[in-house]
Amino acid sequence: ADGRKEWQGDKETVITSQNQKLNDLVFASDLFKKVKSIEENKTTL
């Protein structure tokens, strides 16, 4: 963005992040969107 820190975390928390800008960047492909969805569902079970 414009020099602001949008997110801070590690490889363990990136998958469950609710930051839309981060998700748009990291999970741009359909494959990674599916992976994120599966991981989110695991945490709600």
Short mmCIF file of C-alpha atoms in Angstrom, two decimals:
data_model
loop_
_atom_site.label_atom_id
_atom_site.label_comp_id
_atom_site.label_asym_id
_atom_site.label_seq_id
_atom_site.Cartn_x
_atom_site.Cartn_y
_atom_site.Cartn_z
CA ALA A 1 0.00 0.00 0.00
CA ASP A 2 1.37 3.42 0.81
CA GLY A 3 4.10 2.64 3.33
CA ARG A 4 1.83 1.30 6.06
CA LYS A 5 2.29 -2.12 7.61
CA GLU A 6 -0.86 -4.00 6.63
CA TRP A 7 -0.17 -7.23 8.50
CA GLN A 8 2.32 -8.84 10.85
CA GLY A 9 2.56 -12.52 11.57
CA ASP A 10 4.30 -15.73 10.64
CA LYS A 11 3.80 -18.72 8.40
CA GLU A 12 1.50 -20.31 10.96
CA THR A 13 -0.94 -17.37 11.14
CA VAL A 14 -0.96 -16.28 7.49
CA ILE A 15 -3.39 -19.08 6.58
CA THR A 16 -6.03 -17.85 9.05
CA SER A 17 -5.54 -14.12 8.52
CA GLN A 18 -8.67 -12.07 7.91
CA ASN A 19 -6.67 -9.25 6.25
CA GLN A 20 -8.24 -8.88 2.79
CA LYS A 21 -5.19 -7.25 1.16
CA LEU A 22 -2.93 -10.03 2.41
CA ASN A 23 -5.37 -12.70 1.30
CA ASP A 24 -5.70 -11.14 -2.15
CA LEU A 25 -1.92 -11.28 -2.56
CA VAL A 26 -1.07 -14.62 -0.98
CA PHE A 27 -4.17 -16.53 -2.03
CA ALA A 28 -4.51 -15.17 -5.56
CA SER A 29 -4.68 -18.58 -7.22
CA ASP A 30 -7.67 -20.89 -6.99
CA LEU A 31 -5.48 -23.59 -5.45
CA PHE A 32 -4.39 -21.44 -2.52
CA LYS A 33 -7.94 -20.14 -2.03
CA LYS A 34 -9.07 -23.76 -1.62
CA VAL A 35 -6.23 -24.48 0.80
CA LYS A 36 -7.18 -21.45 2.90
CA SER A 37 -10.84 -22.49 2.91
CA ILE A 38 -9.97 -26.00 4.09
CA GLU A 39 -7.69 -24.69 6.83
CA GLU A 40 -10.34 -22.23 8.04
CA ASN A 41 -12.90 -25.03 8.21
CA LYS A 42 -10.52 -27.14 10.31
CA THR A 43 -10.29 -24.41 12.94
CA THR A 44 -14.08 -24.11 13.22
CA LEU A 45 -14.69 -27.84 13.72
#
